[in-house]
XYZ file of C-alpha atoms in Angstrom:
546
model
C 0.000 0.000 0.000
C 2.827 2.332 0.886
C 4.530 1.592 -2.380
C 1.383 2.288 -4.263
C 0.904 5.611 -2.489
C 4.413 6.716 -3.206
C 3.999 5.815 -6.868
C 0.760 7.743 -7.059
C 2.499 10.681 -5.412
C 5.191 10.717 -8.048
C 2.570 10.389 -10.778
C 0.689 13.331 -9.344
C 3.907 15.342 -9.173
C 4.778 14.751 -12.762
C 1.159 15.239 -13.891
C 1.089 18.634 -12.188
C 4.418 19.509 -13.747
C 3.208 18.316 -17.095
C -0.028 20.257 -16.820
C 1.862 23.419 -16.036
C 4.392 22.924 -18.809
C 1.918 21.957 -21.494
C 1.034 25.640 -21.586
C 4.577 26.254 -22.897
C 3.806 25.356 -26.446
C 6.385 25.058 -29.171
C 9.085 23.334 -27.009
C 9.172 19.602 -27.973
C 12.712 19.319 -26.700
C 11.598 20.204 -23.161
C 8.747 17.655 -23.403
C 11.202 14.873 -24.171
C 13.259 15.942 -21.155
C 10.239 15.529 -18.839
C 9.573 11.993 -20.042
C 13.198 11.030 -19.485
C 13.147 12.351 -15.933
C 10.013 10.460 -15.160
C 11.442 7.205 -16.362
C 14.616 7.825 -14.382
C 12.662 8.338 -11.128
C 10.703 5.146 -11.642
C 13.912 3.225 -12.266
C 15.479 4.604 -9.106
C 12.363 3.674 -7.105
C 12.560 0.073 -8.282
C 16.218 0.008 -7.394
C 15.474 1.100 -3.823
C 12.823 -1.587 -3.387
C 15.203 -4.245 -4.626
C 17.850 -3.205 -2.114
C 15.353 -3.286 0.759
C 14.362 -6.824 -0.128
C 17.983 -8.010 -0.285
C 18.634 -6.751 3.238
C 21.453 -4.933 4.954
C 23.850 -7.700 4.002
C 24.031 -6.549 0.461
C 27.410 -5.129 -0.499
C 27.237 -1.385 -0.426
C 29.912 -1.145 -3.072
C 27.625 -2.862 -5.572
C 25.006 -0.145 -5.326
C 25.378 2.408 -8.038
C 25.525 6.101 -7.110
C 23.532 8.568 -9.214
C 23.565 12.333 -9.480
C 20.615 14.287 -10.696
C 21.448 16.364 -13.661
C 18.709 18.889 -13.009
C 18.883 19.711 -9.294
C 20.471 19.167 -5.842
C 18.948 15.708 -5.282
C 21.316 12.790 -4.918
C 20.759 9.162 -4.031
C 23.291 7.469 -1.904
C 24.307 4.062 -0.696
C 25.813 2.806 2.459
C 28.394 5.482 2.555
C 25.725 7.970 3.744
C 23.951 5.705 6.206
C 23.292 2.077 7.077
C 21.152 0.975 4.206
C 19.285 4.261 4.029
C 19.193 7.103 1.439
C 21.199 10.267 1.915
C 17.837 12.030 2.160
C 14.877 10.255 3.915
C 12.142 9.088 1.695
C 9.627 11.252 3.472
C 11.819 14.282 3.014
C 12.388 13.398 -0.607
C 8.659 12.931 -1.141
C 7.969 16.194 0.577
C 10.537 18.080 -1.489
C 9.416 16.524 -4.743
C 5.777 17.414 -4.155
C 6.595 21.112 -3.564
C 6.591 22.960 -6.858
C 7.688 26.258 -5.361
C 11.004 24.691 -4.170
C 12.121 22.941 -7.347
C 11.608 23.745 -10.998
C 12.709 21.233 -13.482
C 14.429 22.833 -16.485
C 16.373 21.196 -19.274
C 20.181 21.615 -19.264
C 21.311 24.702 -21.061
C 23.176 24.116 -24.302
C 26.815 25.113 -24.103
C 27.834 28.015 -26.323
C 30.862 27.728 -28.549
C 33.256 30.488 -29.463
C 33.474 31.390 -33.131
C 34.633 34.554 -34.920
C 32.070 36.668 -36.655
C 32.803 36.640 -40.368
C 31.168 36.723 -43.730
C 30.348 32.992 -43.599
C 28.703 33.197 -40.120
C 26.043 35.680 -39.001
C 26.690 37.887 -36.012
C 25.224 36.694 -32.687
C 22.885 39.009 -30.925
C 23.965 37.817 -27.491
C 26.742 35.882 -25.800
C 30.441 35.932 -26.520
C 31.532 37.413 -29.862
C 34.885 38.081 -31.522
C 34.579 41.558 -33.037
C 36.049 42.259 -36.448
C 38.942 44.812 -36.409
C 37.870 48.157 -37.776
C 39.632 49.356 -40.952
C 41.366 52.732 -41.373
C 39.851 54.864 -44.122
C 41.890 56.199 -47.090
C 41.012 59.736 -46.111
C 42.666 59.318 -42.722
C 45.823 57.879 -44.344
C 46.038 60.764 -46.835
C 45.588 63.380 -44.131
C 48.286 61.746 -42.017
C 50.698 61.648 -44.964
C 50.165 65.332 -45.823
C 50.605 66.314 -42.211
C 53.902 64.427 -42.089
C 55.144 66.078 -45.282
C 54.330 69.545 -43.996
C 55.959 68.842 -40.661
C 59.198 67.413 -42.115
C 59.412 70.122 -44.785
C 58.923 72.857 -42.233
C 61.620 71.420 -39.993
C 64.089 71.109 -42.899
C 63.488 74.689 -44.018
C 63.847 76.009 -40.498
C 67.075 74.051 -39.946
C 68.509 75.348 -43.217
C 67.747 79.031 -42.787
C 68.251 79.263 -39.036
C 71.442 77.172 -38.999
C 70.340 74.732 -36.306
C 73.129 72.234 -36.932
C 76.046 74.383 -38.222
C 77.622 77.632 -37.179
C 77.604 78.953 -40.770
C 74.775 77.731 -42.975
C 75.242 76.547 -46.555
C 73.549 79.596 -48.032
C 75.806 81.981 -46.155
C 78.904 79.974 -47.038
C 77.923 79.876 -50.704
C 77.384 83.646 -50.764
C 80.714 84.349 -49.086
C 82.587 82.077 -51.526
C 80.902 83.674 -54.544
C 81.819 87.147 -53.255
C 85.435 86.105 -52.731
C 85.719 84.707 -56.254
C 84.081 87.776 -57.775
C 86.464 90.063 -55.929
C 89.446 88.066 -57.170
C 90.172 86.444 -53.815
C 92.029 83.147 -53.635
C 90.338 80.261 -51.839
C 91.632 76.714 -51.527
C 88.095 75.374 -51.784
C 87.090 77.555 -54.746
C 87.517 74.758 -57.280
C 85.029 72.524 -55.517
C 82.569 75.053 -54.125
C 79.035 75.364 -55.364
C 79.616 79.031 -56.113
C 82.230 78.239 -58.744
C 79.949 75.674 -60.342
C 77.230 78.306 -60.659
C 79.662 80.868 -62.078
C 80.764 78.433 -64.765
C 77.231 78.192 -66.014
C 75.950 80.677 -68.585
C 73.925 82.664 -66.078
C 75.908 85.817 -66.888
C 75.028 85.872 -70.592
C 73.302 89.235 -70.254
C 76.437 90.772 -68.778
C 78.644 89.185 -71.439
C 76.420 90.471 -74.215
C 76.204 93.970 -72.739
C 79.981 94.229 -72.442
C 80.864 92.529 -75.749
C 78.174 93.668 -78.157
C 79.509 97.235 -78.780
C 82.767 95.789 -80.165
C 80.992 93.439 -82.614
C 80.562 94.988 -86.071
C 78.553 94.260 -89.199
C 80.552 93.996 -92.431
C 78.951 94.560 -95.842
C 80.837 94.083 -99.096
C 80.139 95.559 -102.537
C 81.357 94.964 -106.073
C 80.834 96.634 -109.440
C 77.858 95.443 -111.394
C 79.880 94.609 -114.486
C 82.568 92.790 -112.556
C 80.580 90.179 -110.758
C 83.328 87.653 -111.412
C 85.586 89.438 -108.936
C 83.402 88.309 -106.094
C 82.173 85.028 -107.499
C 84.919 82.976 -105.916
C 84.137 84.344 -102.494
C 80.434 83.655 -102.917
C 81.056 80.128 -104.189
C 83.153 79.515 -101.145
C 80.477 81.018 -98.921
C 77.965 78.547 -100.331
C 80.284 75.724 -99.292
C 79.558 76.714 -95.702
C 75.896 77.578 -95.808
C 74.397 75.974 -98.912
C 72.936 77.682 -101.957
C 71.099 80.469 -100.166
C 73.545 83.135 -101.364
C 74.056 83.798 -105.076
C 76.467 85.988 -106.944
C 74.900 89.338 -107.919
C 74.337 89.864 -111.627
C 73.982 93.150 -113.554
C 70.641 94.390 -114.823
C 69.457 92.846 -118.037
C 69.566 96.142 -119.958
C 73.128 96.888 -118.848
C 72.135 100.236 -117.339
C 73.690 99.241 -114.019
C 77.243 99.037 -115.337
C 79.732 100.579 -112.943
C 77.370 100.758 -109.964
C 78.184 99.169 -106.623
C 76.118 96.104 -105.896
C 75.875 94.330 -102.505
C 78.040 91.252 -102.540
C 77.927 89.696 -99.075
C 77.284 90.158 -95.387
C 79.304 89.077 -92.391
C 80.558 89.977 -88.934
C 83.773 90.955 -87.201
C 85.025 92.460 -83.961
C 87.371 95.286 -82.948
C 90.451 94.004 -81.109
C 92.295 97.356 -80.853
C 90.667 100.681 -79.984
C 92.366 102.432 -82.910
C 90.013 100.626 -85.282
C 91.625 97.232 -86.067
C 88.994 94.642 -86.979
C 89.430 90.882 -87.281
C 87.211 88.808 -89.584
C 87.254 85.920 -92.073
C 88.911 86.243 -95.460
C 85.918 84.675 -97.175
C 83.687 87.473 -95.796
C 85.507 90.154 -97.777
C 86.708 88.052 -100.732
C 87.629 90.310 -103.641
C 85.219 93.077 -102.666
C 85.889 96.537 -104.090
C 84.269 98.307 -101.164
C 83.908 97.253 -97.496
C 81.543 99.075 -95.145
C 81.483 98.560 -91.376
C 78.617 99.382 -89.024
C 79.542 99.906 -85.374
C 76.908 99.862 -82.657
C 75.942 103.271 -81.238
C 77.510 105.062 -84.205
C 75.173 106.890 -86.551
C 77.363 106.584 -89.639
C 78.983 103.637 -91.351
C 82.725 103.391 -91.814
C 84.548 102.461 -94.965
C 87.180 99.887 -94.013
C 90.586 99.297 -95.511
C 91.908 95.778 -95.979
C 95.346 95.536 -94.400
C 96.187 91.882 -94.800
C 94.551 88.511 -95.382
C 95.379 84.831 -95.621
C 93.489 82.523 -97.910
C 94.874 79.387 -96.259
C 94.036 80.504 -92.715
C 90.827 82.319 -93.757
C 91.754 85.404 -91.727
C 91.697 89.107 -92.556
C 92.399 92.357 -90.712
C 90.549 95.594 -91.527
C 91.100 99.145 -90.370
C 88.583 101.937 -89.778
C 89.277 105.504 -88.684
C 87.458 107.356 -85.918
C 87.786 110.409 -83.735
C 87.404 108.483 -80.491
C 88.656 105.122 -79.263
C 86.448 102.227 -80.264
C 85.159 99.536 -77.878
C 87.247 96.361 -78.028
C 87.181 92.676 -77.164
C 90.211 90.942 -75.596
C 91.723 87.827 -77.124
C 91.683 84.866 -74.726
C 93.481 81.535 -74.652
C 91.682 78.887 -76.686
C 93.937 76.157 -75.290
C 92.561 76.696 -71.777
C 88.923 76.029 -72.658
C 87.630 72.519 -72.129
C 85.079 70.447 -73.992
C 81.695 71.069 -72.401
C 82.455 74.654 -71.363
C 79.847 77.258 -72.225
C 80.468 79.622 -75.119
C 78.614 82.597 -76.607
C 78.428 83.583 -80.273
C 77.535 87.139 -81.350
C 77.000 88.191 -84.938
C 74.603 89.353 -87.620
C 72.886 86.227 -88.992
C 70.700 86.985 -92.003
C 71.162 90.682 -91.303
C 69.681 90.576 -87.797
C 72.115 92.848 -85.997
C 73.824 91.690 -82.818
C 72.181 88.336 -82.346
C 73.469 86.261 -79.432
C 73.411 82.456 -79.312
C 74.658 80.176 -76.563
C 76.085 76.650 -76.576
C 78.950 74.522 -75.355
C 82.298 73.598 -76.803
C 81.607 70.278 -78.517
C 85.126 69.322 -79.639
C 88.618 70.631 -80.324
C 91.266 70.060 -82.989
C 88.742 69.494 -85.782
C 90.183 69.479 -89.356
C 87.945 70.237 -92.343
C 88.701 70.935 -96.022
C 86.524 73.009 -98.347
C 87.419 73.412 -102.034
C 86.532 76.415 -104.182
C 87.651 77.912 -107.480
C 90.807 79.320 -105.959
C 91.900 76.086 -104.347
C 91.199 74.190 -101.169
C 91.119 75.657 -97.712
C 92.491 73.152 -95.216
C 91.353 74.125 -91.755
C 93.067 72.607 -88.749
C 92.668 72.814 -84.984
C 89.137 74.159 -85.295
C 86.835 74.509 -82.298
C 83.474 72.775 -82.687
C 80.417 74.209 -80.964
C 76.677 73.711 -80.906
C 75.993 77.439 -80.559
C 73.797 78.393 -83.515
C 75.800 79.852 -86.406
C 74.059 81.061 -89.565
C 74.956 83.061 -92.684
C 76.119 86.415 -91.401
C 77.793 84.995 -88.275
C 81.073 84.397 -90.118
C 83.867 86.531 -88.695
C 82.035 87.133 -85.418
C 83.553 86.284 -82.048
C 83.124 83.071 -80.053
C 83.354 84.176 -76.403
C 83.945 82.281 -73.177
C 82.177 83.006 -69.886
C 84.950 85.434 -68.908
C 84.088 87.695 -71.847
C 87.221 86.801 -73.861
C 87.356 85.842 -77.532
C 88.538 82.256 -77.981
C 87.724 81.906 -81.672
C 86.261 83.370 -84.876
C 83.032 81.777 -86.094
C 83.882 80.495 -89.558
C 81.796 77.593 -90.820
C 78.774 75.446 -90.144
C 77.735 72.132 -91.614
C 74.840 72.712 -94.007
C 73.774 69.050 -93.699
C 73.547 68.968 -89.904
C 72.181 70.934 -86.991
C 74.247 72.271 -84.132
C 77.664 71.701 -85.726
C 79.597 74.933 -86.101
C 83.333 75.643 -86.319
C 85.557 78.490 -85.181
C 89.228 79.324 -85.798
C 90.961 79.251 -82.390
C 92.869 82.226 -81.033
C 95.964 80.021 -80.788
C 96.098 80.178 -84.591
C 95.133 83.857 -84.789
C 97.742 85.197 -82.376
C 100.628 83.637 -84.268
C 99.831 85.570 -87.469
C 98.036 88.658 -86.179
C 101.025 90.989 -86.473
C 101.722 89.846 -90.023
C 98.125 90.542 -90.997
C 98.180 94.012 -89.411
C 101.361 94.908 -91.247
C 100.137 93.441 -94.520
C 102.962 90.970 -94.578
C 102.818 87.574 -96.160
C 102.354 84.906 -93.593
C 104.957 82.227 -94.195
C 103.573 78.709 -94.253
C 106.308 76.053 -93.773
C 105.904 73.048 -96.048
C 107.927 70.402 -97.936
C 105.588 69.769 -100.881
C 104.529 66.144 -100.273
C 101.126 64.500 -99.929
C 101.081 62.171 -96.939
C 98.858 59.316 -95.729
C 98.730 57.445 -92.430
C 100.349 54.027 -92.518
C 98.287 50.924 -91.760
C 98.670 47.152 -91.721
C 97.650 46.787 -95.363
C 100.208 49.308 -96.624
C 102.904 47.780 -94.435
C 102.220 44.286 -95.797
C 102.351 45.459 -99.412
C 105.587 47.359 -98.845
C 107.148 44.526 -96.853
C 107.508 46.639 -93.705
C 106.931 45.208 -90.252
C 106.161 48.505 -88.553
C 102.788 50.033 -89.535
C 103.591 53.486 -88.115
C 104.649 56.594 -89.965
C 103.539 58.690 -92.965
C 103.280 57.140 -96.424
C 104.267 59.504 -99.267
C 101.400 59.465 -101.752
C 102.911 62.043 -104.080
C 105.595 64.741 -104.394
C 105.103 68.146 -106.051
C 107.493 68.882 -108.866
C 110.364 71.173 -107.880
C 109.152 71.349 -104.276
C 111.533 71.066 -101.283
C 110.657 67.367 -100.979
C 111.371 66.828 -104.694
C 114.701 68.563 -104.420
C 115.552 66.458 -101.342
C 114.941 63.214 -103.288
C 111.818 62.183 -101.437
C 109.875 59.672 -103.548
C 106.447 58.181 -103.832
C 105.839 55.172 -101.526
C 108.581 56.262 -99.143
C 107.600 55.952 -95.493
C 108.627 58.883 -93.274
C 108.941 57.573 -89.715
C 110.599 60.600 -88.090
C 111.915 64.146 -88.297
C 115.381 64.966 -86.988
C 115.522 61.591 -85.277
C 112.221 62.047 -83.440
C 109.577 59.470 -84.360
C 106.112 60.423 -85.596
C 103.461 57.718 -85.832
C 100.959 59.523 -88.095
C 100.977 61.954 -90.996
C 99.258 64.663 -88.954
C 101.978 64.501 -86.309
C 104.645 64.897 -88.982
C 102.872 67.884 -90.565
C 102.589 69.609 -87.198
C 106.301 69.047 -86.601
C 107.126 70.582 -89.996
C 104.973 73.656 -89.262
C 106.986 74.342 -86.139
C 110.076 74.815 -88.293
C 111.086 78.115 -89.835
C 111.205 78.717 -93.551
C 114.754 78.054 -94.732
C 115.654 75.570 -91.980
C 117.209 72.272 -93.043
C 115.691 69.143 -91.492
C 116.470 65.440 -91.711
C 113.680 63.088 -92.731
C 113.968 59.518 -91.404
C 112.697 57.412 -94.305
C 112.149 53.693 -94.981
C 112.417 52.788 -98.691
C 112.272 49.204 -99.950
C 113.102 47.869 -96.512
C 116.136 50.165 -96.124
C 116.415 53.061 -93.702
C 117.491 56.400 -95.188
C 118.111 59.947 -93.976
C 117.146 62.707 -96.407
C 117.961 66.381 -95.896
C 115.192 68.770 -96.925
C 115.060 72.604 -96.759
C 111.739 73.881 -95.389
C 109.988 76.070 -97.984
C 107.204 78.695 -97.952
C 103.921 77.639 -99.499
C 103.123 81.213 -100.536
C 106.354 81.562 -102.491
C 105.893 78.164 -104.096
C 102.334 79.091 -105.194
C 103.537 82.397 -106.632
C 106.267 80.596 -108.579
C 103.746 78.196 -110.071
C 101.534 81.075 -111.189
C 104.451 82.658 -113.025
């Protein structure tokens, strides 16, 4: 009877719990939990009855111990009491029948930890791993600009306020530039920034202002009926600048006979204040009248030709005036280096006093230009990329110190930026002769020379491929009279070896007309020494004309 009552009590307890929880609709998982609990209580009740029937002799260690998973109720074996439960049955029945003391709830599901990402929705509650916020591009740009302004401001302040040095770079540069301008000597002048700036053409305006008054325009005239007198000069002029310039011709009806006709236009510069002018020979040619225009002078001056050299393409003119003329000094062309800045001033195409700027492109350039009078063989020319045009011929090529280092003479008509100037090293050696209208002696021996090479040496049976091969000998020239022959190889002059023909020619030009020299020659495998008297090319040309 007691067992039946206890069972009914448990049934009533679970029925009351079920009746209250049926109102919680939509929770089938909780409903299954209630059924499991009920079955577990019934199983435990049967287990207690079985132990009571077996008696106190039953081994306490064989009784299983159970823990409720939903509350503080625990069944025990003999460890809690002699064959009794840890909690009396009456107390257990009383506690189980009181709903206000115990509420049966299913075990809560454990929550896992997972980052919130694109593949998993964010949780509204519980633990979450928040995604790191990203910095916007606007914030990065603002930070960068702020850093630039800060660093730039600090650099400028350090430079101008001399935070790290006792004398800032700007002050040092200014002091060095002032010392150089005043002519002071400084051991660091060659490497200072001030010198580098001074070597640049930033003083072109000053150079032009100081040099331009001494640069003159030269116009030549010839008689209408004697156009042939200037034709050679004009043909030669076309060799430099193409076919733009033509020889003037008389009027078709012949009414212009005897009148002066413009022949050519060029430039020059005054090198002595008494009126001495230096220009190219091809500018004046065979002109019958030469007129010179000087800046700041209202009238033109008729110039007199003092002396000229066809071979060197140089001429000196003289004008007369009441006051000293402005002049340009002659500098040293050997001191200028390739890459140095140069300034050209002249009258290209009649545009008075035009200035162009460039650099020295090369030195020691040889060119040859033939015309009806012969062939002009230029040597040691300065090459520049300063613009040179028709009308620039005879004008000065000036360095950054305001000194003339050359006379603008020629330009390649098939190229751009290739102009040539006669160096002052050549001009100075003959300037006095030109002023005094004296013939300029040109030392020569009268032989045409070629550079030796391996092919010539093999054909002549010579082991050494150095020296000058004699291509030809002029009749009755100094070389002819000294028994120099075609296919001889000149290897030296006065015992000093010369590997090329150009070296030998330069050595001959250093000799004086009338000097006797010894040519070291190889002929047919034999070494010979020939004595030759240095002659004057001008005299030899005059003799041929007679």
